[in-house]
mmCIF file of C-alpha atoms in Angstrom:
data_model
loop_
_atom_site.group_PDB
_atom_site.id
_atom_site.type_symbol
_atom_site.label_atom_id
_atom_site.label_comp_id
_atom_site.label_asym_id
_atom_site.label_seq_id
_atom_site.Cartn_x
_atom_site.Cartn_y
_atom_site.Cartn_z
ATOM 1 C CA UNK A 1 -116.713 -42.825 15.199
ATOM 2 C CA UNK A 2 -118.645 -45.980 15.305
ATOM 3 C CA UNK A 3 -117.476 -48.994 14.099
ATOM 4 C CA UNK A 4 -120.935 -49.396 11.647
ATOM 5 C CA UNK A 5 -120.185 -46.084 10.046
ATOM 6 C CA UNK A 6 -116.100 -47.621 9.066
ATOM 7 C CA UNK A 7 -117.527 -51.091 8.311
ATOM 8 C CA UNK A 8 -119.796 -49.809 5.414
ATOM 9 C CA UNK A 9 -117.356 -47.998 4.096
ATOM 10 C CA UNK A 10 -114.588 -50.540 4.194
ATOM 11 C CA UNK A 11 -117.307 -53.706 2.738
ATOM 12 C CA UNK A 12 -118.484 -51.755 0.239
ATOM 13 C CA UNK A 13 -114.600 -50.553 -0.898
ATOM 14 C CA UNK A 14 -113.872 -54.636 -0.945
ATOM 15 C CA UNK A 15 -117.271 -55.585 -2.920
ATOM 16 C CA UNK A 16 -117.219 -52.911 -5.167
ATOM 17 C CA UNK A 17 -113.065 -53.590 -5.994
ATOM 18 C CA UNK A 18 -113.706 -57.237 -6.085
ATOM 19 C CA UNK A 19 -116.645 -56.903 -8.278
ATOM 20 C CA UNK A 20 -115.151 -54.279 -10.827
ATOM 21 C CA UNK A 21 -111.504 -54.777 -10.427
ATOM 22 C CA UNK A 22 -110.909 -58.553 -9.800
ATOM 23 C CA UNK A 23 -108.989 -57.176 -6.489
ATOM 24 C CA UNK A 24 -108.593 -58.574 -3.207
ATOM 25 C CA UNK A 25 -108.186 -55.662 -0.042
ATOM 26 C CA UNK A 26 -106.592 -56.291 3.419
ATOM 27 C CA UNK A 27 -106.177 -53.870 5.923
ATOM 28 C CA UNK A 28 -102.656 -52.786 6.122
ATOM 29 C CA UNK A 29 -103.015 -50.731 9.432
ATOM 30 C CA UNK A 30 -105.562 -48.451 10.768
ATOM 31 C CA UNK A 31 -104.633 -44.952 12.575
ATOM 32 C CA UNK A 32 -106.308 -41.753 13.420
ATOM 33 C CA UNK A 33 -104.854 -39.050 12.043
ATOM 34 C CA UNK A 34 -105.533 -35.096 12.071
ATOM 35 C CA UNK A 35 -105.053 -34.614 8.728
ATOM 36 C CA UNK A 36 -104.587 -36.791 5.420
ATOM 37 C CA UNK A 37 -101.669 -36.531 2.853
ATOM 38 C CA UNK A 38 -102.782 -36.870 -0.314
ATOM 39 C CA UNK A 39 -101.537 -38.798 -3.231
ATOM 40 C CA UNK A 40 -101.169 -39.218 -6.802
ATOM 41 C CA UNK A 41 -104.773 -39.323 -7.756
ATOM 42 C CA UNK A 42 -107.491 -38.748 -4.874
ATOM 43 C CA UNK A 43 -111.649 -38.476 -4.502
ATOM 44 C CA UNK A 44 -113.317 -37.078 -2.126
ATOM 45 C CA UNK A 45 -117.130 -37.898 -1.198
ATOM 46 C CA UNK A 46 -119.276 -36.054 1.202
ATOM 47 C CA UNK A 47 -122.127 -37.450 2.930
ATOM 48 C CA UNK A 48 -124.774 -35.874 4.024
ATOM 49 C CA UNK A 49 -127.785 -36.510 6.423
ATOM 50 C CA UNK A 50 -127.904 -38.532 8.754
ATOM 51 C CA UNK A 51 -124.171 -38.759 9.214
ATOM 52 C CA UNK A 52 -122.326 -35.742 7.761
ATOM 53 C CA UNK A 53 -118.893 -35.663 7.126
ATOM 54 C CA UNK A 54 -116.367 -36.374 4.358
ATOM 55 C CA UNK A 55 -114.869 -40.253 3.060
ATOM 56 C CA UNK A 56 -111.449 -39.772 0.883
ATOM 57 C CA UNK A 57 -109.888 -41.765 -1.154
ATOM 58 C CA UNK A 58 -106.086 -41.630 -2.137
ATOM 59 C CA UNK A 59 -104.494 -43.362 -4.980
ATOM 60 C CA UNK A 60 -100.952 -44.097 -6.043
ATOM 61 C CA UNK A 61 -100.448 -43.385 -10.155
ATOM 62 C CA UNK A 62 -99.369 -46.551 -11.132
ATOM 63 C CA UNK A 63 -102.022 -48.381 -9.544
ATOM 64 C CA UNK A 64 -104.811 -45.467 -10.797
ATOM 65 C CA UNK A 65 -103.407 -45.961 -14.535
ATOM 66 C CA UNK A 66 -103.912 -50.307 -13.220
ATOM 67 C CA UNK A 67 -107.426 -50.005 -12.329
ATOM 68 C CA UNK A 68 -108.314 -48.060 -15.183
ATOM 69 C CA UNK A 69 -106.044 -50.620 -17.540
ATOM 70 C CA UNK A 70 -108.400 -53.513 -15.440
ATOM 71 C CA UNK A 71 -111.796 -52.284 -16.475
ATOM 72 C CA UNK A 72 -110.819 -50.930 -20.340
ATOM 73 C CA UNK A 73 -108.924 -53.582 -21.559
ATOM 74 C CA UNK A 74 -106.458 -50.570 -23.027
ATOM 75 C CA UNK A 75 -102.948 -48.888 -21.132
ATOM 76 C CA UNK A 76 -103.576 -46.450 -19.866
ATOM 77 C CA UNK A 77 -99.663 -43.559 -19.686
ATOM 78 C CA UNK A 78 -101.165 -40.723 -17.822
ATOM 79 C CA UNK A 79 -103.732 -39.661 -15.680
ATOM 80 C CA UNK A 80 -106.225 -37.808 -17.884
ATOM 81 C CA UNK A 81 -109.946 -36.609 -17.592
ATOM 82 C CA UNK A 82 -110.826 -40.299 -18.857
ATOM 83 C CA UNK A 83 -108.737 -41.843 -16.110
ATOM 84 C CA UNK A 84 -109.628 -39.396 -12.942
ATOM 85 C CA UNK A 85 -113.675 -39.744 -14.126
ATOM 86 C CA UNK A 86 -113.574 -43.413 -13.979
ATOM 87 C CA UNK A 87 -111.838 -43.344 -10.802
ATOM 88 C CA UNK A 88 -114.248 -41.127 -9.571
ATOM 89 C CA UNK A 89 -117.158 -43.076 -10.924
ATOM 90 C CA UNK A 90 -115.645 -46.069 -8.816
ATOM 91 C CA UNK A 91 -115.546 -43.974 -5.812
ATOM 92 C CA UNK A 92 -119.290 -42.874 -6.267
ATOM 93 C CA UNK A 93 -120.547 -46.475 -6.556
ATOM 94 C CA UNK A 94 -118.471 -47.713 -3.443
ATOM 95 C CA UNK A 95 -120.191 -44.380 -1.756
ATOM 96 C CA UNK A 96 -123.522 -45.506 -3.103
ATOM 97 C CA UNK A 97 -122.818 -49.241 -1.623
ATOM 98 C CA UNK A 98 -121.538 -47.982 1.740
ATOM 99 C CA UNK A 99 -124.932 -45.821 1.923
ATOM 100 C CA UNK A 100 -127.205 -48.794 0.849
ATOM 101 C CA UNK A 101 -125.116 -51.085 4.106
ATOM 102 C CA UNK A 102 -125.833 -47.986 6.564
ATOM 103 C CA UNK A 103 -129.334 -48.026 5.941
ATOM 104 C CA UNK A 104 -129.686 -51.819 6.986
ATOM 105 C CA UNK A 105 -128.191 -49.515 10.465
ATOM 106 C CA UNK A 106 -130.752 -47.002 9.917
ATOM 107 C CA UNK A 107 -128.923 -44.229 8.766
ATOM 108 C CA UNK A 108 -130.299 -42.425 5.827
ATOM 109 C CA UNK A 109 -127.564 -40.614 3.832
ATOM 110 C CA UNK A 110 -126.951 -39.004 0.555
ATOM 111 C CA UNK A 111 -123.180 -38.928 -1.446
ATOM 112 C CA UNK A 112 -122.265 -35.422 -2.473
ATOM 113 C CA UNK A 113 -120.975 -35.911 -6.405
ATOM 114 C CA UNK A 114 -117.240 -36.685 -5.905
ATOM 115 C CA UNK A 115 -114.529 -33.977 -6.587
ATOM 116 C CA UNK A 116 -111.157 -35.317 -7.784
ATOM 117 C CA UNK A 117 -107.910 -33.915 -7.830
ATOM 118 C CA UNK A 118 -104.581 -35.064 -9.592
ATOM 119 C CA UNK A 119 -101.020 -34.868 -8.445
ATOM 120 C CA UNK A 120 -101.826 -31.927 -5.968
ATOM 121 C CA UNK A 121 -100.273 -32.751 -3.213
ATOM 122 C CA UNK A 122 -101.361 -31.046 -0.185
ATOM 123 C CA UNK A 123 -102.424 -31.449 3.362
ATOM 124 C CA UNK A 124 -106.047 -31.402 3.892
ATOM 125 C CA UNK A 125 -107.289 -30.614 7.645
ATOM 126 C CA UNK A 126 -110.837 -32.894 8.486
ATOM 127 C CA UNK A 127 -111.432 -29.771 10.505
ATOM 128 C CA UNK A 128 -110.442 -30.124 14.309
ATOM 129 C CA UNK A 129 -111.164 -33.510 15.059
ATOM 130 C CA UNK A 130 -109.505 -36.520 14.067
ATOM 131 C CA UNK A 131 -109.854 -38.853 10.805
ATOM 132 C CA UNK A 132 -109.451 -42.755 10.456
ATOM 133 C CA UNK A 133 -107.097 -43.596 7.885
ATOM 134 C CA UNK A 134 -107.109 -47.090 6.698
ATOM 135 C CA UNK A 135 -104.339 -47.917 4.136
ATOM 136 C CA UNK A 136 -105.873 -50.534 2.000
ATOM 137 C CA UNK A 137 -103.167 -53.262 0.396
ATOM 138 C CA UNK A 138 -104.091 -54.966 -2.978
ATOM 139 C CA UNK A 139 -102.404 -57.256 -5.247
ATOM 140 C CA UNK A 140 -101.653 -53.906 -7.956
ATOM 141 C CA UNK A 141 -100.582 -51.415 -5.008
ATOM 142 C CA UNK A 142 -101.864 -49.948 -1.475
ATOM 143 C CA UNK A 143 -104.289 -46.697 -1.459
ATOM 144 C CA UNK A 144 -105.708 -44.526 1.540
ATOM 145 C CA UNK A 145 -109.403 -44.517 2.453
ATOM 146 C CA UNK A 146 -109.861 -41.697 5.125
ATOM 147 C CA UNK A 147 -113.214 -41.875 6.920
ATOM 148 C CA UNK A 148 -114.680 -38.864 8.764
ATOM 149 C CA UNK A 149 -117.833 -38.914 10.084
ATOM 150 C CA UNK A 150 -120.214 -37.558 12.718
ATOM 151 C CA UNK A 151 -124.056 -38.068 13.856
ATOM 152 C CA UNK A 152 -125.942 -34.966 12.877
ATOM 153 C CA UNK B 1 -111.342 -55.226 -24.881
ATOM 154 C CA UNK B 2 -113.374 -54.332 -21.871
ATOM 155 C CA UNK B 3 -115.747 -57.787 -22.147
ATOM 156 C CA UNK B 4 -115.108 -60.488 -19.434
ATOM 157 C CA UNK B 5 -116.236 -63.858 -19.287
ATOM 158 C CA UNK B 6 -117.229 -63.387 -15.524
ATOM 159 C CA UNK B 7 -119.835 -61.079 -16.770
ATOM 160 C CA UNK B 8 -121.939 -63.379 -18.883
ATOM 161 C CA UNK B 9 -125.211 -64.028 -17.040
ATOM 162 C CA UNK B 10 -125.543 -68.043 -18.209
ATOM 163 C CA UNK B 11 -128.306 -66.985 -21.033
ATOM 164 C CA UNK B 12 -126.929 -67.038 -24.621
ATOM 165 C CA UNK B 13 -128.964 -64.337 -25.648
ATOM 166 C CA UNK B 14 -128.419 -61.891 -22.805
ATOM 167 C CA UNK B 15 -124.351 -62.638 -22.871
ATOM 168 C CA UNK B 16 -124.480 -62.513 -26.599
ATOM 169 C CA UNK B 17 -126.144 -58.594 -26.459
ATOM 170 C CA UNK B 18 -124.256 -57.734 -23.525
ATOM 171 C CA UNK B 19 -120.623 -58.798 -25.185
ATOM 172 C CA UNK B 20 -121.810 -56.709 -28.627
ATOM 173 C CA UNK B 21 -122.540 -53.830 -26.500
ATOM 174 C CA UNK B 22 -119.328 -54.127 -24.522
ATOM 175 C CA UNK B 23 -117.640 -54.230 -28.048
ATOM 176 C CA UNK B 24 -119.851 -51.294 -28.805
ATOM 177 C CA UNK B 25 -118.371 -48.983 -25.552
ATOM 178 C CA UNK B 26 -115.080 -50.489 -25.868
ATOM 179 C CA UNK B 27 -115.128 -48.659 -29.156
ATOM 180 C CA UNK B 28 -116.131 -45.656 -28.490
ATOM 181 C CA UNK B 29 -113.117 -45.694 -25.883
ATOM 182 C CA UNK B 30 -110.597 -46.825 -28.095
ATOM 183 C CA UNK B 31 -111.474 -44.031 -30.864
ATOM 184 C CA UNK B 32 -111.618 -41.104 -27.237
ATOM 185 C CA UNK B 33 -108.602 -42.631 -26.012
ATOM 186 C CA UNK B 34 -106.209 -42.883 -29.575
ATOM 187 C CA UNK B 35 -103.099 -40.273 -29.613
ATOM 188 C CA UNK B 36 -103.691 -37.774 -32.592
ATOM 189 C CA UNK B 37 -105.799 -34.449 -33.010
ATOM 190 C CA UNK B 38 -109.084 -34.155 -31.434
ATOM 191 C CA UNK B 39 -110.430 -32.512 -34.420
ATOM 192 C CA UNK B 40 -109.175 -35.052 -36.623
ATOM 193 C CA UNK B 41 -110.862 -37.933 -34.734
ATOM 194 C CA UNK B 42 -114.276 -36.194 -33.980
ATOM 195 C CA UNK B 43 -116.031 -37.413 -36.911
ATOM 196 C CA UNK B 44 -115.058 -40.944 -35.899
ATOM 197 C CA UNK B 45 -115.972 -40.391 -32.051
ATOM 198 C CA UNK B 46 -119.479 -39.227 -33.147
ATOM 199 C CA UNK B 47 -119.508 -42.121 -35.151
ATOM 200 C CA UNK B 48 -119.312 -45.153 -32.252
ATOM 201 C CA UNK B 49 -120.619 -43.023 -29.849
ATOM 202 C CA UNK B 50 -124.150 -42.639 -32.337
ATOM 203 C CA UNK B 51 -123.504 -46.377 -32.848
ATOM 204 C CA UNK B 52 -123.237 -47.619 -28.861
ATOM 205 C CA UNK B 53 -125.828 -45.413 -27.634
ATOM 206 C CA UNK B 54 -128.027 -46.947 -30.370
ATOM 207 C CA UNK B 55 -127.519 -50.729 -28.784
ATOM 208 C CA UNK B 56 -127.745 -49.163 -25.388
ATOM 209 C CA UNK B 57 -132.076 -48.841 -26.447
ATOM 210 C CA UNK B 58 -131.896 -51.943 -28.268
ATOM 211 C CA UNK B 59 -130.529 -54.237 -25.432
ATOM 212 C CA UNK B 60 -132.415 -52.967 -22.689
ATOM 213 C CA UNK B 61 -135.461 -53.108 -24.779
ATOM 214 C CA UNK B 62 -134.678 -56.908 -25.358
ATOM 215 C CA UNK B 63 -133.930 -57.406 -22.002
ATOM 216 C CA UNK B 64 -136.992 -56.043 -20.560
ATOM 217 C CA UNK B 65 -138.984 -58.599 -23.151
ATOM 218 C CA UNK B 66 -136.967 -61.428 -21.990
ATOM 219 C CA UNK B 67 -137.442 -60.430 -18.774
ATOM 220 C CA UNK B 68 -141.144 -60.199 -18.610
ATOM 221 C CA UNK B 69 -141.408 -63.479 -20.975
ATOM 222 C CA UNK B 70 -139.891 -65.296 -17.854
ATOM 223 C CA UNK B 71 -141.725 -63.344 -15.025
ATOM 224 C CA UNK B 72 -138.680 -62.061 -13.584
ATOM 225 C CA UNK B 73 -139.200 -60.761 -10.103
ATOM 226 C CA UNK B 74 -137.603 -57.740 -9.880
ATOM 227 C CA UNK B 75 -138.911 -56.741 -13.166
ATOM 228 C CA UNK B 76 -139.923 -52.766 -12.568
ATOM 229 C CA UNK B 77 -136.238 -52.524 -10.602
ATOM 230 C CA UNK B 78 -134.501 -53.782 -13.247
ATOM 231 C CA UNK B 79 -136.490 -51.301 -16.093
ATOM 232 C CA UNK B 80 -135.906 -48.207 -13.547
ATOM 233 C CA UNK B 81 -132.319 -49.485 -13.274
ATOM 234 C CA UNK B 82 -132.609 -48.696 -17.613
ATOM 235 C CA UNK B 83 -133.877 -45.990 -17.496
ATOM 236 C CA UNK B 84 -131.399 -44.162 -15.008
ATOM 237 C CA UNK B 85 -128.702 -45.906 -17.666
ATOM 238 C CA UNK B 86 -130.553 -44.143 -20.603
ATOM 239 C CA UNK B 87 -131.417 -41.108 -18.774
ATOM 240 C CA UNK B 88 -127.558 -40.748 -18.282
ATOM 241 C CA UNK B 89 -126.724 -41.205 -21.341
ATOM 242 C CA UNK B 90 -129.171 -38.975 -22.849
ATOM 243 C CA UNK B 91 -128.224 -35.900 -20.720
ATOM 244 C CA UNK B 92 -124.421 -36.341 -21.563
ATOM 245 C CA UNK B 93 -124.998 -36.399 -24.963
ATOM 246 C CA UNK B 94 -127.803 -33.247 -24.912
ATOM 247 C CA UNK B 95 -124.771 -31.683 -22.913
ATOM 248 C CA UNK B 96 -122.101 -32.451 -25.824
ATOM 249 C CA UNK B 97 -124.735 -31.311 -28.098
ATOM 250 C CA UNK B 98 -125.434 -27.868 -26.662
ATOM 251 C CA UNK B 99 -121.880 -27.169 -25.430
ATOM 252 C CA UNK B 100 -120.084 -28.599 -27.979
ATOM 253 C CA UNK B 101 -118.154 -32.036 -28.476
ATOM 254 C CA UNK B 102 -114.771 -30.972 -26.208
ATOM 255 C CA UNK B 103 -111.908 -33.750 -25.596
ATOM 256 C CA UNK B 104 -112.469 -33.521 -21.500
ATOM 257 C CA UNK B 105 -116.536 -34.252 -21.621
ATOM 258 C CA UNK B 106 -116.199 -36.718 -23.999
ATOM 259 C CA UNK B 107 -113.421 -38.484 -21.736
ATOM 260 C CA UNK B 108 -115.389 -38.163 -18.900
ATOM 261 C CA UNK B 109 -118.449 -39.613 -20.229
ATOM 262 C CA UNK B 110 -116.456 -42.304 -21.755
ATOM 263 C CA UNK B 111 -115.208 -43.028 -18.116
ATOM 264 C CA UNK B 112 -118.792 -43.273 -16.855
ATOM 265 C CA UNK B 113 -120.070 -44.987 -19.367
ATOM 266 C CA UNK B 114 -117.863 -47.961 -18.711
ATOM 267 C CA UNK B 115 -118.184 -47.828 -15.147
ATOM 268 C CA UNK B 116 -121.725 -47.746 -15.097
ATOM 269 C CA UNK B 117 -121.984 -50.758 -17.982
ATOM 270 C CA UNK B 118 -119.903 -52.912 -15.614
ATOM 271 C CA UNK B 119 -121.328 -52.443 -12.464
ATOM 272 C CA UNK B 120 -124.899 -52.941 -14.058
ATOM 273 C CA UNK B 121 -123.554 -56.385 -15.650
ATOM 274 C CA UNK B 122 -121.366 -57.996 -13.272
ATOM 275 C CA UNK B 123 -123.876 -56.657 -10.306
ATOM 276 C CA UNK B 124 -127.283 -56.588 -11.558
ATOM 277 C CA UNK B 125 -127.321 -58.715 -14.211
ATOM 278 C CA UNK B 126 -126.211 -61.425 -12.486
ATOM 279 C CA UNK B 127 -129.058 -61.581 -10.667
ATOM 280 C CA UNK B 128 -131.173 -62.580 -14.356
ATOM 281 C CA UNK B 129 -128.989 -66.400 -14.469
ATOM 282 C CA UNK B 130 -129.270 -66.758 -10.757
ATOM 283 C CA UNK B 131 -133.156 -66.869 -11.058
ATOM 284 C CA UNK B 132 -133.005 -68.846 -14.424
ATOM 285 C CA UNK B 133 -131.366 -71.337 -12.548
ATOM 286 C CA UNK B 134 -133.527 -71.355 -9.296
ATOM 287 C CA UNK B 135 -136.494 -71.975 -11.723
ATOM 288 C CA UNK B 136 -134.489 -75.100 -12.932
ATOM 289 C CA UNK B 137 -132.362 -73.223 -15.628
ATOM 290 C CA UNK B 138 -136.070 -73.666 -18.557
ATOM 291 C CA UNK B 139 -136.425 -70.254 -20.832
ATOM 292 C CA UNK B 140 -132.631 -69.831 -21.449
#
């Protein structure tokens, strides 16, 4: 995987959380892995075109039911349809950054609408070849963005 | 309260509209988002929801006037920007209207809604002040 195709995703998952959530991201390590773990409260985009592949992101409750509290002004106890939507909705426009940086490096791509799934935990295989998983540290918790991508 | 004073834009009029609006979604959430019967609350969730998407028009139409009155740049970006908003908005609430008014769409929606409002604000809004002030900060 090339470094372009991580980068985009990774700036626009900093912009987008500074810009909305007020948040700073570091990189808390960085491993490939064969398949992903997920957590509390995950999304998962697909891209399409140019590069095809999937981009996951996997969320801790707490800081879900934080990120939501950051943008409503309101508590949020639990994750409901309210709370998964607007963390999908987050997900989409960091998706629709990330596209917007990879066509500055000519690669046209579209976001499949994101799917989101809640306190399911299970193990899901990026088919046979190997994900990057970069665990993402901010100020209200650390999350999961998996990146797998090829060139068509 | 979902209104931030890193989204005002540095021109009363535009931060005045967009913190009534934000007041206007914030709302709509509040009434989604209070414990109690769904039934119970409907009437009341129809209510700001008619009253928010009502401001959503109004705003963008007084935007786009501003907008033009100063020769803003990226004018016809800006009203496609709108129109996507409205176009959104529109086909949630034909969908409620055809398939009824159920807790889960109206949650979602609510989501979306405030997503959308804040990334167009703190992201593309911001763009209005920083050309009011490259032109030497006249027609605020």
């Amino acid at each position: 995987m090339k470094a372009e195709y991580v980068n985009s995703f990774y700036q626009a998952t900093r912009d987008v959380f500074n810009l909305m959530l007020d948040l700073e991201t570091e990189k808390e390590s960085l491993q490939l892995v064969e398949g992903v773990i997920s957590r509390d409260a995950n999304v998962i985009l697909g891209v399409t075109g140019d590069l095809r592949g999937t981009i996951m992101f996997c969320f801790p409750r707490e800081m879900t039911l934080e990120m939501v509290k950051i943008m409503s002004g309101m508590a949020m106890d639990e994750i409901d349809s309210f709370v998964s939507s607007a963390l999908g909705e987050v997900a989409n426009i960091i998706g629709g950054n990330a596209l917007t940086l990879l066509s500055t490096n000519q690669y046209s791509c579209d976001i499949v609408p994101p799917q989101i799934f809640v306190g399911d935990y299970k193990s899901t295989s990026m088919s046979n070849e190997k994900a990057l998983l970069l665990s993402l540290k901010t100020s209200i918790g650390s999350f999961d963005l998996v990146i797998y991508l090829k060139e068509k | 309260m979902m209104w931030k004073e890193k989204y005002k834009v540095g021109v009363p009029i535009i931060d005045e509209q967009h913190e009534e609006l934000f007041n206007r979604v914030s709302d709509f959430i509040q009434t989604v988002q209070t414990k109690g019967s769904w039934e119970q609350k409907l009437v009341k969730v129809k209510e700001t929801m008619a009253f928010m998407q009502e401001y959503v028009v109004t705003h963008f139409d007084d935007e786009e006037v501003y907008l033009e009155k100063i020769n803003y740049p990226d004018l016809q970006k800006h009203k496609d920007a709108h129109k996507q908003f409205k176009d959104a908005v529109n086909n949630y609430v034909k969908l409620l209207d055809e398939q009824g008014y159920s807790e889960e769409v109206v949650q979602e929606f609510s989501a979306k809604l405030m997503t959308w409002l804040i990334m167009h604000v703190a992201a593309m809004d911001q763009k209005i002040g920083h050309y009011v002030n490259s032109q030497g900060g006249k027609n605020i």
